[in-house]
Short mmCIF file of C-alpha atoms and ligand atoms in Angstrom, two decimals:
data_model
loop_
_atom_site.label_atom_id
_atom_site.label_comp_id
_atom_site.label_asym_id
_atom_site.label_seq_id
_atom_site.Cartn_x
_atom_site.Cartn_y
_atom_site.Cartn_z
CA MET N 1330 -45.26 -43.70 16.23
CA PRO N 1331 -41.84 -44.94 17.54
CA ALA N 1332 -39.16 -42.83 17.33
CA VAL N 1333 -36.03 -43.02 14.95
CA SER N 1334 -32.58 -41.77 15.31
CA MET N 1335 -29.49 -42.00 12.93
CA THR N 1336 -27.00 -39.70 11.67
CA VAL N 1337 -27.71 -38.25 8.31
CA ASN N 1338 -24.48 -36.65 6.16
CA GLY N 1339 -22.68 -36.08 9.38
CA LYS N 1340 -25.83 -34.74 11.44
CA PRO N 1341 -28.10 -36.04 14.00
CA ALA N 1342 -31.90 -36.54 12.63
CA THR N 1343 -34.74 -37.83 14.88
CA ALA N 1344 -38.61 -38.26 14.00
CA ASP N 1345 -41.23 -40.28 14.99
CA VAL N 1346 -42.03 -42.20 12.32
CA GLU N 1347 -44.71 -45.47 11.02
CA PRO N 1348 -42.97 -48.23 11.28
CA ARG N 1349 -43.99 -48.76 7.57
CA THR N 1350 -41.95 -45.39 6.40
CA LEU N 1351 -38.97 -46.56 3.99
CA LEU N 1352 -35.19 -45.11 4.75
CA VAL N 1353 -35.67 -43.28 0.97
CA GLN N 1354 -39.20 -41.59 2.28
CA PHE N 1355 -37.48 -40.64 5.70
CA LEU N 1356 -34.57 -38.73 4.31
CA ARG N 1357 -36.76 -37.08 1.40
CA GLU N 1358 -40.06 -36.38 3.27
CA ASN N 1359 -39.04 -36.00 6.52
CA LEU N 1360 -35.63 -34.58 5.79
CA ARG N 1361 -35.91 -32.71 2.47
CA LEU N 1362 -32.80 -34.64 0.96
CA THR N 1363 -34.28 -35.20 -2.13
CA GLY N 1364 -31.19 -36.11 -3.69
CA THR N 1365 -31.71 -39.29 -3.50
CA HIS N 1366 -34.68 -40.50 -6.11
CA VAL N 1367 -37.23 -43.44 -6.52
CA GLY N 1368 -36.86 -44.50 -9.81
CA CYS N 1369 -39.04 -47.99 -9.58
CA ASP N 1370 -39.83 -48.85 -5.61
CA THR N 1371 -39.39 -52.70 -6.67
CA SER N 1372 -35.84 -52.81 -5.32
CA GLN N 1373 -34.32 -52.94 -9.21
CA CYS N 1374 -32.81 -49.16 -10.41
CA GLY N 1375 -30.58 -48.74 -7.82
CA ALA N 1376 -31.58 -44.58 -8.27
CA CYS N 1377 -31.99 -44.67 -4.19
CA VAL N 1378 -28.73 -45.93 -3.51
CA VAL N 1379 -27.35 -44.36 -0.26
CA HIS N 1380 -24.33 -45.73 2.11
CA VAL N 1381 -25.43 -47.13 5.54
CA ASP N 1382 -22.65 -47.54 7.68
CA GLY N 1383 -20.84 -47.01 4.75
CA LYS N 1384 -22.10 -49.89 2.96
CA ALA N 1385 -24.59 -49.30 -0.44
CA VAL N 1386 -27.73 -50.34 0.06
CA LYS N 1387 -31.31 -49.30 -1.80
CA SER N 1388 -32.87 -47.09 0.79
CA CYS N 1389 -36.62 -48.16 -1.03
CA THR N 1390 -35.78 -51.60 0.17
CA MET N 1391 -35.17 -50.76 3.81
CA LEU N 1392 -37.21 -49.23 6.56
CA ALA N 1393 -35.86 -45.97 8.17
CA ILE N 1394 -36.46 -47.62 11.70
CA GLN N 1395 -33.92 -50.53 10.52
CA ALA N 1396 -31.40 -47.59 10.52
CA GLU N 1397 -31.81 -46.53 13.80
CA GLY N 1398 -28.27 -45.72 15.48
CA ALA N 1399 -26.75 -45.66 12.04
CA ASN N 1400 -24.25 -43.56 9.86
CA VAL N 1401 -26.19 -42.73 6.48
CA THR N 1402 -24.82 -40.74 3.67
CA THR N 1403 -26.54 -39.29 0.64
CA ILE N 1404 -25.45 -37.73 -2.60
CA GLU N 1405 -25.60 -34.82 -0.45
CA GLY N 1406 -23.23 -35.72 1.83
CA LEU N 1407 -20.53 -35.85 -0.72
CA ALA N 1408 -19.44 -32.63 -1.88
CA ASN N 1409 -17.18 -30.68 0.49
CA GLY N 1410 -18.64 -27.10 0.18
CA SER N 1411 -18.86 -25.82 -3.02
CA GLN N 1412 -16.07 -28.55 -4.12
CA LEU N 1413 -17.39 -31.61 -5.77
CA HIS N 1414 -16.71 -34.84 -4.51
CA PRO N 1415 -13.81 -36.41 -7.36
CA MET N 1416 -16.76 -38.85 -8.37
CA GLN N 1417 -18.99 -36.06 -8.92
CA GLU N 1418 -16.71 -34.37 -10.97
CA ALA N 1419 -15.53 -37.41 -12.91
CA PHE N 1420 -19.32 -37.66 -13.93
CA ARG N 1421 -19.64 -34.14 -14.86
CA GLU N 1422 -16.15 -34.34 -16.63
CA HIS N 1423 -17.23 -37.31 -18.55
CA HIS N 1424 -20.63 -36.42 -19.55
CA GLY N 1425 -21.89 -39.58 -17.46
CA LEU N 1426 -25.26 -38.24 -17.44
CA GLN N 1427 -28.41 -36.81 -19.47
CA CYS N 1428 -31.42 -36.85 -17.89
CA GLY N 1429 -29.48 -36.88 -14.32
CA PHE N 1430 -32.81 -39.33 -12.62
CA CYS N 1431 -29.85 -42.08 -12.10
CA THR N 1432 -27.16 -40.07 -11.39
CA PRO N 1433 -27.14 -39.82 -7.64
CA GLY N 1434 -27.57 -43.59 -7.48
CA MET N 1435 -24.87 -43.92 -9.83
CA ILE N 1436 -23.06 -42.00 -7.83
CA MET N 1437 -23.36 -43.66 -4.33
CA THR N 1438 -22.84 -47.19 -6.03
CA ALA N 1439 -19.25 -45.87 -7.63
CA VAL N 1440 -18.33 -44.57 -4.21
CA ASP N 1441 -18.85 -47.72 -2.67
CA MET N 1442 -17.42 -49.32 -5.42
CA VAL N 1443 -13.96 -48.02 -5.20
CA ASN N 1444 -14.22 -48.60 -1.40
CA ARG N 1445 -14.40 -52.12 -1.50
CA LYS N 1446 -12.55 -52.92 -5.01
CA GLY N 1447 -10.13 -50.00 -4.79
CA ASN N 1448 -8.86 -47.25 -7.77
CA GLU N 1449 -8.28 -49.34 -10.41
CA LEU N 1450 -11.18 -50.44 -11.67
CA ASP N 1451 -11.35 -52.10 -15.32
CA ASP N 1452 -14.48 -51.77 -17.45
CA HIS N 1453 -16.06 -55.69 -17.01
CA THR N 1454 -15.43 -54.79 -13.05
CA ILE N 1455 -17.55 -51.78 -13.38
CA ARG N 1456 -20.47 -52.91 -15.57
CA GLU N 1457 -21.03 -56.37 -13.26
CA GLU N 1458 -21.01 -54.03 -9.95
CA LEU N 1459 -23.57 -51.93 -11.74
CA GLU N 1460 -25.67 -54.42 -12.04
CA GLY N 1461 -28.30 -53.03 -9.95
CA ASN N 1462 -28.48 -49.50 -11.42
CA ILE N 1463 -30.69 -49.16 -14.42
CA CYS N 1464 -30.25 -45.75 -16.73
CA ARG N 1465 -32.52 -45.02 -19.55
CA CYS N 1466 -30.74 -42.16 -21.08
CA THR N 1467 -26.98 -42.57 -21.40
CA GLY N 1468 -26.21 -46.44 -22.51
CA TYR N 1469 -23.82 -46.62 -19.91
CA HIS N 1470 -20.50 -46.20 -21.88
CA ASN N 1471 -20.31 -42.67 -20.20
CA ILE N 1472 -21.12 -43.81 -17.04
CA VAL N 1473 -18.50 -46.38 -17.01
CA LYS N 1474 -15.71 -44.29 -18.15
CA ALA N 1475 -16.47 -41.72 -15.23
CA ILE N 1476 -16.17 -44.07 -12.65
CA ALA N 1477 -13.00 -45.41 -13.69
CA ALA N 1478 -11.75 -41.91 -13.70
CA GLY N 1479 -13.69 -40.96 -10.61
CA ALA N 1480 -11.94 -43.88 -8.87
CA ARG N 1481 -8.23 -43.00 -10.13
CA SER N 1482 -8.96 -39.67 -9.16
CA MET N 1483 -10.06 -40.64 -5.81
CA GLY N 1484 -6.61 -42.53 -5.53
CA THR N 1485 -4.88 -39.23 -5.41
CA GLY N 1486 -6.27 -36.86 -3.14
CA GLY N 1487 -8.89 -34.14 -3.91
CA ALA N 1488 -12.06 -34.28 -1.91
CA ARG N 1489 -11.53 -37.85 -0.99
CA LYS N 1490 -14.57 -39.19 0.88
CA ALA N 1491 -15.75 -36.06 1.64
CA ALA N 1492 -18.27 -36.24 4.33
CA GLU N 1493 -17.82 -40.04 5.09
CA MET O 525 -47.44 -51.30 2.33
CA TYR O 526 -50.33 -51.86 5.00
CA ALA O 527 -49.19 -50.58 8.02
CA PHE O 528 -47.69 -53.46 11.06
CA THR O 529 -46.18 -53.22 14.59
CA TYR O 530 -42.65 -52.98 14.72
CA HIS O 531 -40.42 -55.32 17.08
CA ARG O 532 -36.66 -55.02 17.62
CA ALA O 533 -35.43 -58.35 19.14
CA THR O 534 -32.59 -58.08 21.06
CA GLY O 535 -32.17 -61.70 21.85
CA LEU O 536 -33.14 -64.59 19.91
CA ARG O 537 -35.47 -66.47 22.80
CA GLN O 538 -37.60 -63.37 23.28
CA ALA O 539 -37.76 -63.36 19.36
CA GLY O 540 -38.87 -66.83 19.38
CA ASN O 541 -41.48 -66.02 21.94
CA MET O 542 -42.81 -62.93 19.87
CA LEU O 543 -42.66 -65.15 17.00
CA GLY O 544 -45.38 -67.68 18.55
CA LYS O 545 -47.33 -65.22 20.54
CA LEU O 546 -48.15 -62.24 18.33
CA GLU O 547 -50.84 -63.01 16.04
CA ASP O 548 -49.58 -63.20 12.33
CA SER O 549 -46.28 -62.12 12.93
CA LYS O 550 -42.89 -62.69 10.58
CA ILE O 551 -38.92 -62.37 10.93
CA LEU O 552 -37.49 -59.09 9.28
CA ALA O 553 -34.01 -60.54 8.28
CA GLY O 554 -32.01 -58.24 5.44
CA GLY O 555 -35.58 -57.14 3.98
CA GLN O 556 -34.57 -57.33 0.69
CA THR O 557 -37.47 -60.28 -0.22
CA LEU O 558 -39.52 -59.37 2.63
CA LEU O 559 -40.07 -55.65 2.08
CA PRO O 560 -40.85 -56.00 -1.67
CA THR O 561 -43.36 -58.24 -1.18
CA MET O 562 -44.89 -56.57 1.88
CA LYS O 563 -45.23 -53.62 -0.82
CA GLN O 564 -46.68 -55.65 -3.77
CA ARG O 565 -48.99 -56.64 -0.85
CA LEU O 566 -48.27 -60.36 -1.56
CA ALA O 567 -47.66 -60.51 2.41
CA SER O 568 -48.99 -58.27 4.85
CA PRO O 569 -47.77 -59.38 8.23
CA ALA O 570 -49.28 -57.62 11.48
CA ASN O 571 -46.13 -58.10 13.38
CA LEU O 572 -42.51 -57.70 12.19
CA ILE O 573 -39.56 -58.98 14.52
CA ASP O 574 -36.62 -57.72 13.19
CA LEU O 575 -33.46 -59.86 13.80
CA GLY O 576 -30.78 -56.94 13.02
CA LYS O 577 -29.84 -56.12 16.84
CA VAL O 578 -29.85 -59.86 17.86
CA ASP O 579 -26.03 -60.48 18.94
CA GLY O 580 -24.51 -63.86 17.52
CA LEU O 581 -26.85 -64.55 14.63
CA LYS O 582 -23.84 -63.34 12.23
CA GLY O 583 -20.20 -64.80 11.56
CA ILE O 584 -18.54 -67.24 10.00
CA GLU O 585 -16.20 -70.04 11.46
CA LEU O 586 -14.55 -73.15 10.35
CA LYS O 587 -15.35 -75.86 13.29
CA GLY O 588 -13.12 -79.41 12.19
CA ARG O 589 -14.56 -80.06 8.66
CA SER O 590 -17.44 -78.26 8.73
CA LEU O 591 -18.27 -74.44 7.66
CA VAL O 592 -20.68 -72.88 10.06
CA ILE O 593 -22.30 -69.59 8.99
CA GLY O 594 -24.63 -67.32 10.72
CA ALA O 595 -27.86 -66.84 9.58
CA MET O 596 -28.06 -63.05 9.76
CA THR O 597 -24.40 -63.09 7.56
CA THR O 598 -24.81 -61.00 4.27
CA HIS O 599 -24.14 -62.55 0.85
CA SER O 600 -21.39 -60.22 0.87
CA GLU O 601 -19.69 -61.17 3.67
CA VAL O 602 -19.96 -64.83 2.42
CA ALA O 603 -18.80 -63.71 -0.47
CA THR O 604 -15.53 -61.69 0.35
CA SER O 605 -14.48 -64.34 3.31
CA PRO O 606 -11.19 -65.67 2.90
CA VAL O 607 -12.32 -68.59 5.67
CA VAL O 608 -15.07 -69.65 3.34
CA GLN O 609 -13.06 -68.47 -0.19
CA GLN O 610 -10.29 -71.44 1.26
CA ALA O 611 -12.57 -73.65 2.56
CA ILE O 612 -15.56 -73.74 0.01
CA PRO O 613 -14.44 -71.06 -2.71
CA ALA O 614 -17.84 -72.60 -4.60
CA LEU O 615 -19.74 -71.10 -2.11
CA ALA O 616 -18.10 -67.82 -1.73
CA GLU O 617 -18.72 -67.38 -5.48
CA LEU O 618 -22.37 -68.34 -5.11
CA ALA O 619 -22.94 -65.51 -2.87
CA SER O 620 -21.04 -62.97 -5.36
CA MET O 621 -23.58 -64.06 -7.60
CA ILE O 622 -26.76 -63.12 -5.79
CA GLY O 623 -28.34 -59.66 -7.16
CA ASP O 624 -26.07 -57.02 -7.16
CA PRO O 625 -23.86 -55.08 -4.64
CA ALA O 626 -26.56 -53.25 -2.77
CA VAL O 627 -28.90 -56.52 -2.13
CA ARG O 628 -26.12 -58.77 -0.84
CA HIS O 629 -25.23 -55.95 1.90
CA MET O 630 -28.26 -56.41 3.49
CA GLY O 631 -29.84 -60.11 2.27
CA THR O 632 -28.86 -62.87 4.22
CA LEU O 633 -28.56 -66.79 4.18
CA GLY O 634 -31.47 -66.85 6.58
CA GLY O 635 -33.54 -65.01 4.91
CA SER O 636 -32.46 -66.88 1.73
CA ILE O 637 -33.37 -70.11 2.73
CA ALA O 638 -36.19 -69.43 4.76
CA ASN O 639 -38.01 -67.67 1.61
CA ASN O 640 -37.00 -70.85 -0.41
CA ASP O 641 -37.65 -69.18 -3.82
CA PRO O 642 -37.46 -71.46 -6.63
CA ASN O 643 -35.05 -69.48 -8.10
CA SER O 644 -32.54 -68.69 -5.73
CA ASP O 645 -28.98 -69.56 -5.37
CA TYR O 646 -28.35 -70.54 -1.88
CA PRO O 647 -30.81 -73.94 -1.60
CA ALA O 648 -28.36 -75.37 -4.40
CA ALA O 649 -25.63 -75.07 -2.15
CA LEU O 650 -26.97 -76.31 1.05
CA VAL O 651 -28.39 -79.43 -0.78
CA GLY O 652 -25.50 -79.74 -2.80
CA LEU O 653 -23.37 -79.69 0.08
CA GLY O 654 -25.59 -82.02 2.22
CA ALA O 655 -25.85 -78.80 4.93
CA THR O 656 -27.48 -79.36 8.09
CA VAL O 657 -29.87 -76.13 8.85
CA ILE O 658 -29.86 -75.40 12.62
CA THR O 659 -32.77 -73.88 14.13
CA THR O 660 -34.12 -72.53 17.50
CA LYS O 661 -35.45 -75.76 17.97
CA ARG O 662 -33.20 -78.58 16.00
CA ARG O 663 -31.02 -79.26 13.29
CA ILE O 664 -32.61 -80.37 10.20
CA GLU O 665 -30.74 -81.67 6.99
CA ALA O 666 -30.69 -79.62 4.03
CA ASP O 667 -32.89 -82.60 1.87
CA ALA O 668 -35.63 -82.42 4.49
CA PHE O 669 -35.65 -78.76 5.06
CA PHE O 670 -36.87 -77.27 0.85
CA THR O 671 -39.93 -78.97 1.31
CA GLY O 672 -41.83 -77.26 -1.76
CA LEU O 673 -42.38 -73.97 -3.67
CA PHE O 674 -41.60 -71.18 -1.07
CA GLU O 675 -42.08 -73.81 1.78
CA THR O 676 -39.70 -74.90 4.25
CA ALA O 677 -40.04 -77.98 7.20
CA LEU O 678 -39.84 -74.76 9.73
CA GLU O 679 -42.36 -74.29 11.89
CA ALA O 680 -44.42 -71.28 12.62
CA ASP O 681 -42.38 -69.91 15.64
CA GLU O 682 -38.89 -71.54 14.71
CA ILE O 683 -36.14 -69.06 13.62
CA ILE O 684 -32.81 -70.61 11.74
CA THR O 685 -29.46 -69.53 13.67
CA LYS O 686 -26.77 -71.05 11.55
CA VAL O 687 -26.14 -73.38 8.97
CA SER O 688 -23.35 -75.88 8.76
CA PHE O 689 -21.93 -76.73 5.33
CA PRO O 690 -19.18 -79.91 5.81
CA VAL O 691 -16.37 -78.86 3.66
CA PRO O 692 -15.98 -81.11 0.36
CA LYS O 693 -12.90 -82.20 -1.48
CA LYS O 694 -14.56 -80.44 -4.71
CA ALA O 695 -17.13 -78.34 -5.63
CA ALA O 696 -18.16 -76.04 -8.36
CA TYR O 697 -21.85 -73.97 -8.63
CA MET O 698 -22.35 -72.98 -12.57
CA LYS O 699 -25.38 -70.32 -12.83
CA PHE O 700 -27.71 -69.32 -16.29
CA ARG O 701 -28.72 -66.10 -15.07
CA ASN O 702 -32.46 -64.75 -15.71
CA PRO O 703 -30.82 -61.63 -17.72
CA ALA O 704 -33.45 -59.62 -16.01
CA SER O 705 -33.84 -60.22 -12.66
CA ARG O 706 -30.24 -62.13 -11.92
CA PHE O 707 -32.00 -65.11 -10.51
CA ALA O 708 -30.74 -68.41 -11.76
CA LEU O 709 -33.06 -69.73 -14.55
CA VAL O 710 -30.79 -73.03 -13.73
CA GLY O 711 -28.25 -73.24 -11.35
CA VAL O 712 -26.31 -76.41 -10.82
CA PHE O 713 -24.20 -77.25 -7.75
CA VAL O 714 -21.97 -80.15 -7.63
CA ALA O 715 -19.88 -81.46 -4.87
CA LYS O 716 -17.37 -84.66 -4.24
CA ARG O 717 -16.88 -85.70 -0.67
CA SER O 718 -15.20 -88.75 0.10
CA SER O 719 -18.09 -90.74 0.30
CA GLU O 720 -20.77 -88.88 -1.67
CA ILE O 721 -21.32 -86.99 -4.76
CA ARG O 722 -24.31 -84.30 -5.05
CA VAL O 723 -25.62 -82.69 -7.94
CA ALA O 724 -28.25 -79.95 -7.00
CA VAL O 725 -30.36 -78.07 -9.45
CA THR O 726 -32.07 -74.73 -8.63
CA GLY O 727 -34.19 -72.77 -10.85
CA ALA O 728 -35.67 -75.70 -13.04
CA GLY O 729 -37.85 -77.34 -10.75
CA ALA O 730 -41.72 -76.41 -10.36
CA SER O 731 -41.24 -77.19 -6.94
CA GLY O 732 -38.06 -75.99 -6.10
CA VAL O 733 -34.48 -77.31 -5.60
CA PHE O 734 -33.82 -80.97 -6.51
CA ARG O 735 -30.77 -83.94 -6.61
CA VAL O 736 -30.44 -85.43 -9.77
CA PRO O 737 -29.34 -89.13 -9.12
CA ALA O 738 -28.92 -90.47 -12.53
CA PHE O 739 -26.11 -87.97 -12.46
CA GLU O 740 -24.82 -88.41 -9.63
CA GLU O 741 -24.01 -92.04 -10.08
CA ALA O 742 -22.57 -91.69 -13.31
CA LEU O 743 -20.07 -89.53 -11.55
CA LYS O 744 -19.57 -91.77 -8.95
CA LYS O 745 -18.00 -94.15 -11.67
CA ARG O 746 -15.70 -91.17 -12.50
CA PHE O 747 -15.69 -87.49 -11.88
CA SER O 748 -15.51 -86.39 -15.33
CA PRO O 749 -17.69 -84.01 -17.82
CA LYS O 750 -17.43 -86.88 -19.99
CA SER O 751 -19.31 -89.20 -17.47
CA LEU O 752 -22.65 -86.99 -18.28
CA GLU O 753 -22.46 -87.29 -21.88
CA GLY O 754 -25.69 -88.16 -23.14
CA LEU O 755 -27.38 -88.09 -20.16
CA SER O 756 -30.60 -85.90 -19.30
CA ILE O 757 -33.36 -85.62 -16.92
CA PRO O 758 -36.69 -85.45 -18.30
CA ALA O 759 -38.95 -82.05 -18.67
CA THR O 760 -41.77 -83.00 -16.54
CA GLY O 761 -41.93 -81.54 -13.44
CA LEU O 762 -39.95 -78.23 -14.51
CA ASN O 763 -40.79 -74.84 -14.88
CA SER O 764 -41.81 -73.17 -18.29
CA ASP O 765 -43.05 -69.49 -18.32
CA ILE O 766 -42.21 -66.74 -20.65
CA HIS O 767 -38.05 -67.27 -19.79
CA GLY O 768 -37.68 -70.28 -21.03
CA SER O 769 -39.75 -73.51 -21.74
CA ALA O 770 -38.91 -76.85 -19.08
CA GLU O 771 -37.16 -78.21 -22.36
CA TYR O 772 -35.14 -75.79 -22.25
CA ARG O 773 -34.30 -75.94 -18.76
CA ALA O 774 -34.10 -79.93 -18.99
CA HIS O 775 -31.53 -79.43 -21.49
CA LEU O 776 -29.68 -76.47 -19.35
CA VAL O 777 -29.54 -78.90 -16.28
CA GLY O 778 -27.14 -81.28 -17.89
CA VAL O 779 -25.09 -78.44 -19.76
CA MET O 780 -24.69 -76.28 -16.22
CA ALA O 781 -23.91 -80.09 -14.87
CA ARG O 782 -21.49 -80.84 -17.09
CA ARG O 783 -19.78 -77.36 -17.07
CA ALA O 784 -19.89 -77.49 -13.23
CA VAL O 785 -17.84 -80.92 -12.83
CA ALA O 786 -15.86 -79.38 -15.29
CA LYS O 787 -15.00 -76.17 -13.33
CA ALA O 788 -14.77 -78.33 -9.89
CA GLY O 789 -12.02 -79.93 -11.53
C1 FAD G 324 -33.17 -57.33 -6.96
C2 FAD G 324 -32.94 -58.30 -6.30
C3 FAD G 324 -32.13 -59.11 -6.71
C4 FAD G 324 -32.14 -60.42 -6.44
N1 FAD G 324 -31.37 -61.55 -6.79
C5 FAD G 324 -31.38 -62.76 -6.19
C6 FAD G 324 -30.38 -63.57 -6.73
O1 FAD G 324 -30.22 -63.81 -8.06
N2 FAD G 324 -30.43 -65.04 -6.32
C7 FAD G 324 -30.92 -65.39 -5.27
O2 FAD G 324 -30.88 -66.55 -4.61
N3 FAD G 324 -31.97 -64.19 -4.18
C8 FAD G 324 -31.86 -62.82 -4.85
N4 FAD G 324 -32.61 -62.07 -4.33
C9 FAD G 324 -33.26 -62.00 -3.15
C10 FAD G 324 -32.14 -62.26 -1.76
O3 FAD G 324 -31.11 -62.73 -1.53
C11 FAD G 324 -32.96 -61.76 -0.66
O4 FAD G 324 -32.12 -61.34 0.32
C12 FAD G 324 -32.77 -63.37 0.34
O5 FAD G 324 -33.86 -63.99 -0.58
C13 FAD G 324 -34.09 -62.75 1.51
O6 FAD G 324 -32.95 -62.82 2.40
P1 FAD G 324 -33.44 -61.42 3.86
O7 FAD G 324 -32.16 -61.77 4.82
O8 FAD G 324 -33.45 -60.03 2.51
O9 FAD G 324 -34.77 -61.86 3.96
P2 FAD G 324 -35.97 -61.41 4.11
O10 FAD G 324 -36.39 -60.65 3.13
O11 FAD G 324 -35.97 -60.18 5.65
O12 FAD G 324 -36.95 -62.49 4.76
C14 FAD G 324 -37.42 -63.41 3.62
C15 FAD G 324 -38.14 -64.39 4.83
O13 FAD G 324 -37.29 -65.36 5.53
C16 FAD G 324 -38.04 -65.14 6.62
N5 FAD G 324 -36.77 -65.18 7.66
C17 FAD G 324 -35.47 -64.51 7.52
N6 FAD G 324 -34.72 -65.03 8.29
C18 FAD G 324 -35.20 -65.86 8.84
C19 FAD G 324 -34.66 -66.72 9.92
N7 FAD G 324 -33.41 -66.59 10.30
N8 FAD G 324 -35.14 -67.79 10.12
C20 FAD G 324 -36.66 -68.12 10.01
N9 FAD G 324 -37.08 -66.95 8.92
C21 FAD G 324 -36.36 -66.23 8.49
C22 FAD G 324 -38.60 -64.02 6.96
O14 FAD G 324 -39.63 -63.94 7.78
C23 FAD G 324 -39.47 -63.63 5.62
O15 FAD G 324 -40.45 -64.72 5.12
C24 FAD G 324 -32.61 -60.74 -4.63
C25 FAD G 324 -33.23 -59.79 -4.16
C26 FAD G 324 -33.41 -58.30 -5.30
C27 FAD G 324 -34.05 -57.60 -4.36
S1 FES G 325 -35.92 -46.97 -6.45
FE1 FES G 325 -35.12 -48.41 -5.02
S2 FES G 325 -33.94 -49.75 -6.06
FE2 FES G 325 -35.60 -48.41 -7.75
S1 FES G 326 -29.29 -39.84 -17.22
FE1 FES G 326 -31.17 -40.24 -17.36
S2 FES G 326 -31.51 -41.99 -16.08
FE2 FES G 326 -29.47 -42.08 -16.25
#
């Protein structure tokens, strides 16, 4: 089995994997980082979104071996110790989740959105950008509110971009 | 997904050689189509040759009157490139409408056109702009590149390296999205160059992208949405499925073409 090495949440991670191992399997099963979820496994739902070299990707649609040498951030890497990342805090504050299954992907997508589009996000932009993330519970309203608020508080300091 | 052997290519020639020699081998670009199809077991290649670490396949450059884009350039790089936005804004906009942000971070121009999904967006831009596909072996005009449903003129061991798009005077793309998949139910790309007007349609044709000569003729007389009024295309040869009948798609082709011409200005 080929070896794969990458940096995950700031720490080196190396393993021998079958080539068909998906990045999400590597994260969940080899590294036991189970915050990244598998909702569909068909590239539709976004529950598996992580950042690879600073960009949001669906980790169910990437081979672990494609991430060789990459810098990967998962939901576990956002908080700064016990201090939540501003986007996590905003989801809590604005009830941006119910069952929480979609939430890790929503938050990773939201942080990527802020990195690309800035701290002032209107509802239309947020909804367009959430095209690849599906939530079965909330009806999205509070997710949109949480992202707008989280984006703003990322701009005013806080634990900005904690581990990235 | 069935097991396969993974090969990380380090050069284009090496990748081409492996593709020719290794049995049942396929190129892996962004994986946004290939990996889902492998999971569904619609494809089960024995060997995957990853182009991810091959130098020189990414990049966007204006060369004279042409915009040249590397095969491994992602949809998001095309969508956000100031060079593309300046030279062919319709192309940047088309790329920004593909899938969702995560798909656009991985999916590539080369992968999209090699796959030639009948509902994909790029084929409309290549045919609409009269682009040229550059491979490890030759140059292929877009009109001759897309040969049918998921079929292209590519040979088994041929790799796309870049696409050259002539910069038009005016161009626009109008996409009627399938609201569930985000692919084009019907997409129309219209472009006007000094010598030529092209109207290319994706999503509608049962064998993929096609041009509409009757619309092109009418627009040659006057480039205005009015020139297309009363014109339509027959429903024969169009897709018909749960998302829309052939008649509905034929109607949408007219509507999207008029909107695209209006948008191109
Ligand atoms: C959720 C979702 C939504 C999507 N929505 C859209 C949409 O709205 N519109 C749209 O157009 N597409 C859409 N796509 C498809 C997306 O654009 C893919 O990125 C693209 O079709 C394939 O590009 P890739 O780089 O991922 O190629 P891969 O999946 O890696 O490869 C696709 C095929 O092309 C071959 N190939 C790749 N590169 C080359 C090359 N350089 N030379 C020769 N052969 C090559 C491979 O062998 C394979 O057969 C969507 C995909 C997903 C998962
Ligand atoms: S699990 Fe990856 S997109 Fe749904
Ligand atoms: S909170 Fe339950 S799926 Fe989104």
